[in-house]
Short mmCIF file of C-alpha atoms in Angstrom, two decimals:
data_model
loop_
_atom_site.label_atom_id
_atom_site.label_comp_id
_atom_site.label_asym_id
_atom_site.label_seq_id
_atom_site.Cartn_x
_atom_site.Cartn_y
_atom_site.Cartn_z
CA UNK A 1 21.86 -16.40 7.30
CA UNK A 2 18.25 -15.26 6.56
CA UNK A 3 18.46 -12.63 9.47
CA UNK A 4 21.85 -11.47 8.00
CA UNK A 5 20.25 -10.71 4.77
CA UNK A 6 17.38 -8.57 6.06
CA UNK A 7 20.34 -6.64 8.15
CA UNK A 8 22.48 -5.91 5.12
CA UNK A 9 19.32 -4.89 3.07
CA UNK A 10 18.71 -2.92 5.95
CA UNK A 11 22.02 -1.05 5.94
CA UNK A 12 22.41 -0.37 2.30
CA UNK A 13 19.13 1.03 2.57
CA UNK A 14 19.95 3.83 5.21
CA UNK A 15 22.97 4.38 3.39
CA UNK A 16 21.52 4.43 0.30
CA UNK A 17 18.75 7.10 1.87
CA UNK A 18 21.64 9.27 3.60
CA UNK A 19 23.33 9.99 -0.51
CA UNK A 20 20.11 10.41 -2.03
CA UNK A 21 18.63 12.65 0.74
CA UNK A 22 22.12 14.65 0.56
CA UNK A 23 21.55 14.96 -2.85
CA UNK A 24 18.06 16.47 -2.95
CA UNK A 25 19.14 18.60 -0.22
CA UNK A 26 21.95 20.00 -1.80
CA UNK A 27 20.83 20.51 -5.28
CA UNK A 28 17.11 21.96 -4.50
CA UNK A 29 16.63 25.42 -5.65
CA UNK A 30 14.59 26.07 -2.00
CA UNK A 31 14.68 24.26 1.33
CA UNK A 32 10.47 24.27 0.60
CA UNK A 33 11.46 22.77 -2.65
CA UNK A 34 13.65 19.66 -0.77
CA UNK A 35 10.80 19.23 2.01
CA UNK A 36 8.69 19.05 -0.86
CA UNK A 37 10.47 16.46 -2.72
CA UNK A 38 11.29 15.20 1.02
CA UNK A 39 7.78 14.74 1.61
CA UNK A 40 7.04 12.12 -1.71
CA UNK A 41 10.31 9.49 0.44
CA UNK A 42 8.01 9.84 3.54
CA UNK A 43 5.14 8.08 1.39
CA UNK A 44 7.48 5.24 1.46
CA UNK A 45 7.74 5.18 5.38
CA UNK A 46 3.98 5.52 5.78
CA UNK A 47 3.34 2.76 3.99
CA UNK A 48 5.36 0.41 5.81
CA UNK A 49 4.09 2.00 9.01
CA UNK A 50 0.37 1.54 7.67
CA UNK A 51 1.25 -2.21 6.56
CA UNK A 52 3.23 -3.21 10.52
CA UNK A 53 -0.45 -1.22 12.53
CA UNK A 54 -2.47 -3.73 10.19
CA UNK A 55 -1.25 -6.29 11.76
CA UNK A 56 -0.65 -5.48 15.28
CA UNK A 57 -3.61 -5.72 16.35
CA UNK A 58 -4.94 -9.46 15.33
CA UNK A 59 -1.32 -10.35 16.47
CA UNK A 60 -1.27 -9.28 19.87
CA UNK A 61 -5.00 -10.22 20.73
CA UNK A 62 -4.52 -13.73 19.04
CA UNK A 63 -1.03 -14.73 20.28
CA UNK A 64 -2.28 -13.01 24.48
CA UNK A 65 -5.79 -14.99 24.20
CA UNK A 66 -4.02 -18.05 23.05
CA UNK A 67 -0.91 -18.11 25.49
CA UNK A 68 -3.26 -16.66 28.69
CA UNK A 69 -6.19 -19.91 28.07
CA UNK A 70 -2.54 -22.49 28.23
CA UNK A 71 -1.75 -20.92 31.27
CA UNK A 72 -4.33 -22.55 33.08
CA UNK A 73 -5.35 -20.16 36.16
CA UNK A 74 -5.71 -16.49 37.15
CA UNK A 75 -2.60 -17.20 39.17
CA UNK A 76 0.09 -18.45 36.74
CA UNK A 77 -0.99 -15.00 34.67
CA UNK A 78 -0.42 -12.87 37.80
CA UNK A 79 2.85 -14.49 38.49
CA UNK A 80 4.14 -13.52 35.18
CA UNK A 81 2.86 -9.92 35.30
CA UNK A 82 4.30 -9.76 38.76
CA UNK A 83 7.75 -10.64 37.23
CA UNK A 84 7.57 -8.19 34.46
CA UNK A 85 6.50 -5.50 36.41
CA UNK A 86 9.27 -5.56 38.82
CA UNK A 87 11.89 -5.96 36.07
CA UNK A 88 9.91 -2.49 34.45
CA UNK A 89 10.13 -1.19 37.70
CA UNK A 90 13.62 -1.66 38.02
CA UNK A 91 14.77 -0.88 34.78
CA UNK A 92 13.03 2.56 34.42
CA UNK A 93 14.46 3.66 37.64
CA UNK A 94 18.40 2.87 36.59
CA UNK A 95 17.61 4.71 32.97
CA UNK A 96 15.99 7.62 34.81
CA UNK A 97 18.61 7.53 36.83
CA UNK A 98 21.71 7.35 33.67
CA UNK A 99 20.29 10.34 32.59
CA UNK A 100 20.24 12.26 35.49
CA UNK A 101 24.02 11.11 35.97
CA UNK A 102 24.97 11.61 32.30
CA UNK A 103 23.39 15.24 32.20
CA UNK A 104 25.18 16.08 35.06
CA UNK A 105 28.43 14.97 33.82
CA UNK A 106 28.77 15.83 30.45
CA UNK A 107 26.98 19.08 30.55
CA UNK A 108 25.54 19.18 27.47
CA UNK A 109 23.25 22.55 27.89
CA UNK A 110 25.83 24.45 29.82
CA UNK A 111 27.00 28.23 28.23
CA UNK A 112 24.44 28.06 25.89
CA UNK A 113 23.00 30.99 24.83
CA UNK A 114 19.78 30.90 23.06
CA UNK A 115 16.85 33.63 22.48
CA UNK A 116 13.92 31.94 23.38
CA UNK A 117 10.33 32.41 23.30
CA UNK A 118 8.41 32.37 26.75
CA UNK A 119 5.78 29.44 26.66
CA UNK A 120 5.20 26.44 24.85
CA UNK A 121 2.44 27.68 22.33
CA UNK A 122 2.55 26.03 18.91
CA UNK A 123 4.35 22.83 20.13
CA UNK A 124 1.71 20.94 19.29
CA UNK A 125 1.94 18.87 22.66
CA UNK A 126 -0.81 18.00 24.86
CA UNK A 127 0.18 17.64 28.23
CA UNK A 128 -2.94 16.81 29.37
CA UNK A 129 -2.62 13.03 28.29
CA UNK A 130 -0.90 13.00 31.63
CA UNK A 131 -3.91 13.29 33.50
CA UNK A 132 -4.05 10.24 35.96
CA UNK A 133 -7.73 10.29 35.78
CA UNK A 134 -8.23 9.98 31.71
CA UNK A 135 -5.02 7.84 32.13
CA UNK A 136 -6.56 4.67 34.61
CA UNK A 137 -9.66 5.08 32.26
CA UNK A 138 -8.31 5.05 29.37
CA UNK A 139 -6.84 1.71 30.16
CA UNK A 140 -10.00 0.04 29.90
CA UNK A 141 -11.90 0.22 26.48
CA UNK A 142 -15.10 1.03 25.43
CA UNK A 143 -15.34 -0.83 22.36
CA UNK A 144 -12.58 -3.60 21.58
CA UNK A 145 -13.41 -3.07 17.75
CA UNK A 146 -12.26 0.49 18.08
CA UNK A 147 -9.37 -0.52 20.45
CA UNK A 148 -8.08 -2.28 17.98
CA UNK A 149 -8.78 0.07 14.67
CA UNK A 150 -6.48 2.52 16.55
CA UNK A 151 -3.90 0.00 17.86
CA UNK A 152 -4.19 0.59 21.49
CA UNK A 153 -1.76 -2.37 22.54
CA UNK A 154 -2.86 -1.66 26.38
CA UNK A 155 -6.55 -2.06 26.00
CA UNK A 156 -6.30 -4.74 23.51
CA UNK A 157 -3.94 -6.59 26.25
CA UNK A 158 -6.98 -5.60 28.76
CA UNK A 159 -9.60 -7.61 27.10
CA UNK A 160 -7.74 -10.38 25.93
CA UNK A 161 -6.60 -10.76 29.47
CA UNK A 162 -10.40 -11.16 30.88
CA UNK A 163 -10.87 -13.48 27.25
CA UNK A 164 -8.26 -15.49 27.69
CA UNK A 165 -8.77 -16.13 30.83
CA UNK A 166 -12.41 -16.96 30.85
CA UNK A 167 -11.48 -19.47 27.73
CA UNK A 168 -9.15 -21.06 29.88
CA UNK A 169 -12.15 -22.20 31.77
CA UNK A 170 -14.32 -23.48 29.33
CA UNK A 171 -15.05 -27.25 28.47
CA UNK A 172 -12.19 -28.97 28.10
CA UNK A 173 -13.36 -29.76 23.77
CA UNK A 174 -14.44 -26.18 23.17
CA UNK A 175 -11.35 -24.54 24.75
CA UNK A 176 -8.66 -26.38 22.54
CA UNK A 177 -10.88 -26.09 19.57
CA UNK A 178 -10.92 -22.18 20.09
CA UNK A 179 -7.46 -22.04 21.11
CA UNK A 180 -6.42 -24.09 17.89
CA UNK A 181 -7.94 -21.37 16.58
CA UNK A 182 -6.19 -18.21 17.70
CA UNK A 183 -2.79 -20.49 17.83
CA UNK A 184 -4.02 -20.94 13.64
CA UNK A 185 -4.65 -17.16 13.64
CA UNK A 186 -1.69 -16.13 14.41
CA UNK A 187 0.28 -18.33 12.08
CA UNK A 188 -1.78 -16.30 9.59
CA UNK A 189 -0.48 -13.11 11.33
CA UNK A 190 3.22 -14.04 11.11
CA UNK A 191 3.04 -15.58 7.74
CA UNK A 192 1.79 -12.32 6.70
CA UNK A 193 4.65 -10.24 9.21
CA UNK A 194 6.93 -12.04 6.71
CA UNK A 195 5.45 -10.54 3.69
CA UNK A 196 5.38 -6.90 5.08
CA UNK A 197 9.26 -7.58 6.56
CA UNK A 198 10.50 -7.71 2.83
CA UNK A 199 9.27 -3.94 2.47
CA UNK A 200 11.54 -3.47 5.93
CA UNK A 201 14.63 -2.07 3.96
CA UNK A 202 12.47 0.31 1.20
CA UNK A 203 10.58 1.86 4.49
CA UNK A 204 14.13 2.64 6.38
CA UNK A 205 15.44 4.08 2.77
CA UNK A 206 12.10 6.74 2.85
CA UNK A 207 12.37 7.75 6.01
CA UNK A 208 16.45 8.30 6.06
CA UNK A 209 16.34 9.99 2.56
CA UNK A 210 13.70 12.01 4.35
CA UNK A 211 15.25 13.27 6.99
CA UNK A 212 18.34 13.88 5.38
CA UNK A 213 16.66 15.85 2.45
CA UNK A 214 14.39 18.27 4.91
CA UNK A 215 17.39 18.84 6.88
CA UNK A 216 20.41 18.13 6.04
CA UNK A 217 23.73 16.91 7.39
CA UNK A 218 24.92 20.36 8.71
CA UNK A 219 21.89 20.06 11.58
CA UNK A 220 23.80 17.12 13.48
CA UNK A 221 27.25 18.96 13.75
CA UNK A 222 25.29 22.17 15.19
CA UNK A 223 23.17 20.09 17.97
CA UNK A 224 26.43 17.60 17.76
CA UNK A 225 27.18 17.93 21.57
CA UNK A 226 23.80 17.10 22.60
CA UNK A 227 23.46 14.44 20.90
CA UNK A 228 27.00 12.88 21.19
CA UNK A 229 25.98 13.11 25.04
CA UNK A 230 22.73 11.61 24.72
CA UNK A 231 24.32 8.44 22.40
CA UNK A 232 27.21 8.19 25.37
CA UNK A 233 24.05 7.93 27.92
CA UNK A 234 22.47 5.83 25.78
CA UNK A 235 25.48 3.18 24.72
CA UNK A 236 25.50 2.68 28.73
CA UNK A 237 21.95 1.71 29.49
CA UNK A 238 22.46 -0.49 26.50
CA UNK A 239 25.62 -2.14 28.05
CA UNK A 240 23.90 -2.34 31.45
CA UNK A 241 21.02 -3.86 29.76
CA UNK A 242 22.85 -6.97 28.22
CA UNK A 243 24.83 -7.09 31.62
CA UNK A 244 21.68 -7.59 33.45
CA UNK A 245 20.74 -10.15 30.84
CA UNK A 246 24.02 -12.13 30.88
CA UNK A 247 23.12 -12.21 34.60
CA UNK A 248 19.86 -13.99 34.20
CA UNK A 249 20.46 -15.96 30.38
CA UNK A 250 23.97 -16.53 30.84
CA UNK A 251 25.85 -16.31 26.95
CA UNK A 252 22.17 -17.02 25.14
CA UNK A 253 22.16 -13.17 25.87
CA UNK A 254 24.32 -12.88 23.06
CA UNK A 255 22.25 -14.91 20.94
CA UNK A 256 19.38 -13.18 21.53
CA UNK A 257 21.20 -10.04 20.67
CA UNK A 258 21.89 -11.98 17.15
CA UNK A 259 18.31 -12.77 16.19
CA UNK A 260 16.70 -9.15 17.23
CA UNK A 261 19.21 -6.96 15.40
CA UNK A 262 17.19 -6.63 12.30
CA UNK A 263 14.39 -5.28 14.61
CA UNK A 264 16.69 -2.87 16.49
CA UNK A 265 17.86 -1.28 12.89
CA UNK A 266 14.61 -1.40 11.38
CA UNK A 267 13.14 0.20 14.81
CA UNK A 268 15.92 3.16 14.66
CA UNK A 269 16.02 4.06 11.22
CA UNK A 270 12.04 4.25 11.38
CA UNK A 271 11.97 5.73 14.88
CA UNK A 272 8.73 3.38 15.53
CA UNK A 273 8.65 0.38 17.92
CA UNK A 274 5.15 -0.14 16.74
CA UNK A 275 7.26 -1.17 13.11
CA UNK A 276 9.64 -4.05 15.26
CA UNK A 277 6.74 -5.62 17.39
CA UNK A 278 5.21 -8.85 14.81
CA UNK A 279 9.22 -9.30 13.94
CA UNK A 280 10.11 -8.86 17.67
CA UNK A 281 7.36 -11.51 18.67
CA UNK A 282 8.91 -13.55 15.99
CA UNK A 283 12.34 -13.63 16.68
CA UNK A 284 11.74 -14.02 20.82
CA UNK A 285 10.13 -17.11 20.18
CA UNK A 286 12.52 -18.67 17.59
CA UNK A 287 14.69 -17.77 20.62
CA UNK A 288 13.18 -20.34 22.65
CA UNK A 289 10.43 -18.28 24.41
CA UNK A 290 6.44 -19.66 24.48
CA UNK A 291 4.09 -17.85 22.52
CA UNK A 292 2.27 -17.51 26.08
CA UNK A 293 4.91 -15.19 27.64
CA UNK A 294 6.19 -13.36 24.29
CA UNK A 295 2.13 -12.33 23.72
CA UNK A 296 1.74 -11.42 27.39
CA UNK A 297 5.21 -9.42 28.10
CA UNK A 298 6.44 -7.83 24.78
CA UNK A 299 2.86 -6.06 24.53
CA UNK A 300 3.00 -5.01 28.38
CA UNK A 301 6.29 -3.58 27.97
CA UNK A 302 5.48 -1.59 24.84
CA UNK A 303 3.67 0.45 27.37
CA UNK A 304 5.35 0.16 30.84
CA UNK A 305 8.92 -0.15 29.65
CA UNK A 306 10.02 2.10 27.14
CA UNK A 307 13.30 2.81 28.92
CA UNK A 308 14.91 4.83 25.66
CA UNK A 309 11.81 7.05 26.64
CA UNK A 310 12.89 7.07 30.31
CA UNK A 311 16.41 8.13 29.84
CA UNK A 312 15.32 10.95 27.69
CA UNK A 313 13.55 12.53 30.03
CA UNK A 314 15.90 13.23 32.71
CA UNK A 315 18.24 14.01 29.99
CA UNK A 316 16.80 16.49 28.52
CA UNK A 317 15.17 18.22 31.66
CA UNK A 318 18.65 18.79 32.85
CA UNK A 319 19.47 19.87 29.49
CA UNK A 320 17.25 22.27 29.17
CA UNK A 321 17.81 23.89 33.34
CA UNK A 322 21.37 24.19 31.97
CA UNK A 323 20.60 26.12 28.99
CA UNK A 324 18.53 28.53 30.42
CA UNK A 325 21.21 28.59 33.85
CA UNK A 326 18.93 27.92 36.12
CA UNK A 327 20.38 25.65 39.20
CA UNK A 328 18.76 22.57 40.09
CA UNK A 329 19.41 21.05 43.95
CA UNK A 330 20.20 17.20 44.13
CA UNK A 331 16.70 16.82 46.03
CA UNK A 332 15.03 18.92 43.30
CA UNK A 333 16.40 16.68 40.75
CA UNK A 334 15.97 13.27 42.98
CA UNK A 335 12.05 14.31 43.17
CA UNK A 336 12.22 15.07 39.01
CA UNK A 337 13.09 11.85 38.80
CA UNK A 338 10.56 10.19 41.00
CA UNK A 339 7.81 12.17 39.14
CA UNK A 340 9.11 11.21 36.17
CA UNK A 341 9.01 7.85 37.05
CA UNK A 342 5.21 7.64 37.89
CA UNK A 343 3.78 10.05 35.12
CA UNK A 344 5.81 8.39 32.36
CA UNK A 345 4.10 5.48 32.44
CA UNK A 346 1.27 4.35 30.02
CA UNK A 347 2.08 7.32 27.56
CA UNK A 348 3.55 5.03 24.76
CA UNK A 349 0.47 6.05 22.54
CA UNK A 350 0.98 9.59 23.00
CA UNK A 351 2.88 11.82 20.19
CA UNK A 352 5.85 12.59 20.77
CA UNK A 353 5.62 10.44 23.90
CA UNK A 354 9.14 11.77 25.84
CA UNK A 355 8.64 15.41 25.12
CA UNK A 356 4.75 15.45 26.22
CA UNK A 357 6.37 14.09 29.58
CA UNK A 358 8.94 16.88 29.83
CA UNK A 359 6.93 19.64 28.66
CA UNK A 360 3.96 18.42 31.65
CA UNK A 361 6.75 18.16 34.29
CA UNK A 362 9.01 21.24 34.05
CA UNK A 363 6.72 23.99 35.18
CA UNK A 364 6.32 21.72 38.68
CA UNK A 365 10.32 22.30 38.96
CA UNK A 366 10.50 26.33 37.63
CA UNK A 367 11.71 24.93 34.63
CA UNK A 368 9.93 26.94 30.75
CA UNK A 369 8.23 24.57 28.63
CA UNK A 370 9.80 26.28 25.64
CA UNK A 371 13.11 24.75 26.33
CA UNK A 372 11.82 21.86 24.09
CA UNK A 373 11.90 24.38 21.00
CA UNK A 374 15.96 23.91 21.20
CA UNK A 375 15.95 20.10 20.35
CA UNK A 376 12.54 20.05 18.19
CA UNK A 377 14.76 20.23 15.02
CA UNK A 378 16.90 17.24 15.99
CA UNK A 379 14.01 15.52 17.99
CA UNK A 380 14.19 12.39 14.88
CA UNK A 381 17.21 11.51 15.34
CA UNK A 382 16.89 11.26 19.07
CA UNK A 383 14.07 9.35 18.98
CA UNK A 384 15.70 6.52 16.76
CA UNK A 385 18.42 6.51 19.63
CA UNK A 386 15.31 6.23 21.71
CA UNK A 387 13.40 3.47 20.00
CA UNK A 388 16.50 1.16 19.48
CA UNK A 389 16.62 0.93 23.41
CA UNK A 390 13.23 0.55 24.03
CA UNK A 391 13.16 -2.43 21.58
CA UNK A 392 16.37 -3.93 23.13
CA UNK A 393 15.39 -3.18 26.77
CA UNK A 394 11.75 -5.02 26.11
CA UNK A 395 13.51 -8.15 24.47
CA UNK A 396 16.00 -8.44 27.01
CA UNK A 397 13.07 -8.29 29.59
CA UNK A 398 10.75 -10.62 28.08
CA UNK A 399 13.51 -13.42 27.96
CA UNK A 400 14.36 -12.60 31.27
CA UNK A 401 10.73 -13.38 32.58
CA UNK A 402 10.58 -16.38 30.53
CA UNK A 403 13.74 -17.34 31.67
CA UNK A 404 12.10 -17.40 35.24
CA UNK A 405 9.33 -18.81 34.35
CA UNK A 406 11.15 -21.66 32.73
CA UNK A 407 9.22 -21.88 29.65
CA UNK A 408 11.84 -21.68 27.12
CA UNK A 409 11.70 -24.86 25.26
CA UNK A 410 14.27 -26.50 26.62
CA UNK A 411 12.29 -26.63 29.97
CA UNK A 412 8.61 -26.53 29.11
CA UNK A 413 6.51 -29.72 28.31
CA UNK A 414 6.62 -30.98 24.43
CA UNK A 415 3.11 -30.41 23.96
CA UNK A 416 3.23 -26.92 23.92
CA UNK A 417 5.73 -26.59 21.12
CA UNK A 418 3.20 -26.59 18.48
CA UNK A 419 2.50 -23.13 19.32
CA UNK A 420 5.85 -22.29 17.28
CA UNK A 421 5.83 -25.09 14.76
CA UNK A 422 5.49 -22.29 12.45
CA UNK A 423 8.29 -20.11 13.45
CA UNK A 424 10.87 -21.17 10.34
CA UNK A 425 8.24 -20.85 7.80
CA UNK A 426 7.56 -17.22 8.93
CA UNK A 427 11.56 -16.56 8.81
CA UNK A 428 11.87 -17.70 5.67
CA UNK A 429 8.99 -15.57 4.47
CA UNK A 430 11.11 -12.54 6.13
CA UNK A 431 13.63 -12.85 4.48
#
């Protein structure tokens, strides 16, 4: 009941954002006038961005150290990552794969006919994130304290992993009295996610009205194809997503699917999986799932998993070979994919994340960077597309793993569900 409320707020937000944006578009004297006024709805956005990166990082570290030290050994923790890492594996591959298929099909770049410049310059994208080197050592921090000031959810995961376990092996007094803490910490943490979820609706209103004032409504009928293409690509993975859960939950799939679909709306009308993750955490473990696995998967996944991200990339690589009418063989587009696959990964703190991964890989294939100037414009609303899947595809995955695991609560030993005692309290807070 609570859940429906925050997904009706939710709605009448966006909808609420599209008339007002319309409005300001429409009646401004200039388009610099409407980004102007454009620019004082983004405030509104910010904020709620600003309040979700407060708390991600005391969240994350708290809930990982907490779940990893209950785990017990080195072994249960490798186990788990193991299991998550195959099902990223897996699942990356079939997206990159749906948009290789879809692009093929539907054709979305073909006879078009666009004047465009011959490099990249001034896209503000810096392919060099990709470099494997700064990658692998950018994993590890230098400073936790700054890790977490800047919300690096893969280096905070890092050292909580070598914390958590190393509590788990203290005296048996001094471990539960510092895991009572972080388990006390974290209530904190989710007590306060419920205060910051009540501004949900108000940041989804900014960032729709701002979109729609800057831009318009006339931009989605002119890039209409692409898009329409994309959200047909799209509505499969997300079919083939809760197919492969059904597999694994069974119906619970479509209870899951009940409890996260405030986060999936708040996640694509804000175009931010950083703004679902405390609610996400939340919701997967009123769902049934530990605190152990939701801390240690969900966080993993925001990095390794994105596969909204995944699916774009093919996508729009085809896209932009077909625009330009340049042919691309089956093995040249088979190898795309497999170097898509491996230089993808770990970019999820990047800007513009997707189209840093494009704009490194098309010049390996013949392919001009500047191809990425035809979907700039529309870019937004792709990327809500794009965040709704990566928040469904790491939910689905995380109750997957804990579904092999067996540590939903109908499984796991009763001592371990005062981990989630607070869950309710939090929910009501939410709402």
């Amino acid at each position: 009941m609570k859940s429906n409320r925050l997904t009706m707020m939710v709605l009448l937000a966006m909808a609420l954002g599209v008339l007002v944006g319309y409005v300001v578009h429409t009646s401004a004297a200039t388009p610099a006038a409407a980004k102007e006024i454009a620019s004082y709805f983004g405030i509104l956005t910010d904020v709620f961005l600003r309040m979700i990166k407060m708390i991600i990082a005391p969240l994350v570290f708290t809930t990982l150290v907490a779940g990893l030290a209950n785990m017990g050994d080195a072994k249960s923790v490798g186990r788990v990552g193991g299991r998550a890492l195959g099902w990223f594996i897996v699942a990356s591959f079939c997206s990159l794969f749906l948009g290789l298929f879809y692009a093929n099909l539907l054709q979305p770049g073909h006879g078009l006919k666009v004047d465009l410049p011959s490099s990249a310059d001034g896209l503000g994208l810096k392919t060099s994130a990709l470099n494997l080197k700064d990658f692998i050592t950018h994993v590890f921090p230098k400073n936790i304290f700054e890790a977490m000031a800047t919300n690096e959810v893969l280096q905070i995961l890092v050292f909580a992993l070598f914390f958590g376990l190393a509590l788990g092996y203290l005296h048996h007094q001094k471990k539960h009295m510092l895991v009572g803490l972080m388990d006390e910490v974290s209530h904190v943490m989710l007590r306060v996610t419920g205060y910051v979820m009540r501004f949900a609706p108000v940041g989804v209103f900014g960032a729709v009205a701002d979109t729609i004032a800057t831009h318009g409504l006339g931009m989605l009928s002119v890039f209409g194809k692409f898009m329409l293409c994309f959200y047909i690509a799209l509505a499969t993975l997300w079919l083939l997503l809760t197919l492969a859960g059904y597999l694994v939950l069974g119906r619970d799939v479509f209870r899951l699917l009940g409890l996260i679909r405030g986060s999936l709306l708040v996640g694509f009308f804000t175009a931010s999986s950083e703004s679902t993750l405390p609610k996400l955490m939340e919701q997967l473990e009123e769902f049934g799932i530990k605190p152990r696995i939701t801390g240690f998967v969900l966080p993993l996944g925001y990095s390794f998993n994105l596969d909204g991200s995944m699916i774009y990339t093919t996508f729009l690589a085809i896209f932009i070979s077909q625009a330009y009418g340049i042919e691309m063989s089956l093995t040249a587009q088979i190898t795309m994919l497999l170097v898509l696959m491996v230089s993808s990964k770990g970019i999820a703190g990047v800007p513009r994340a997707s189209l840093v991964v494009v704009a490194a890989v098309l010049p390996m294939f013949g392919l001009p960077e500047a191809g990425i100037l035809l979907i700039l414009g529309i870019d937004h609303f792709l990327d809500m597309g794009r965040t709704l899947t990566n928040v469904l595809g790491n939910a689905i995955a995380t109750a997957v793993v804990a579904k092999w695991e067996g540590k939903s609560d109908d499984e796991a030993e009763p001592q371990a569900d005062a981990a989630v005692v607070a869950m309710p309290e939090a929910e009501r807070l939410a709402a």
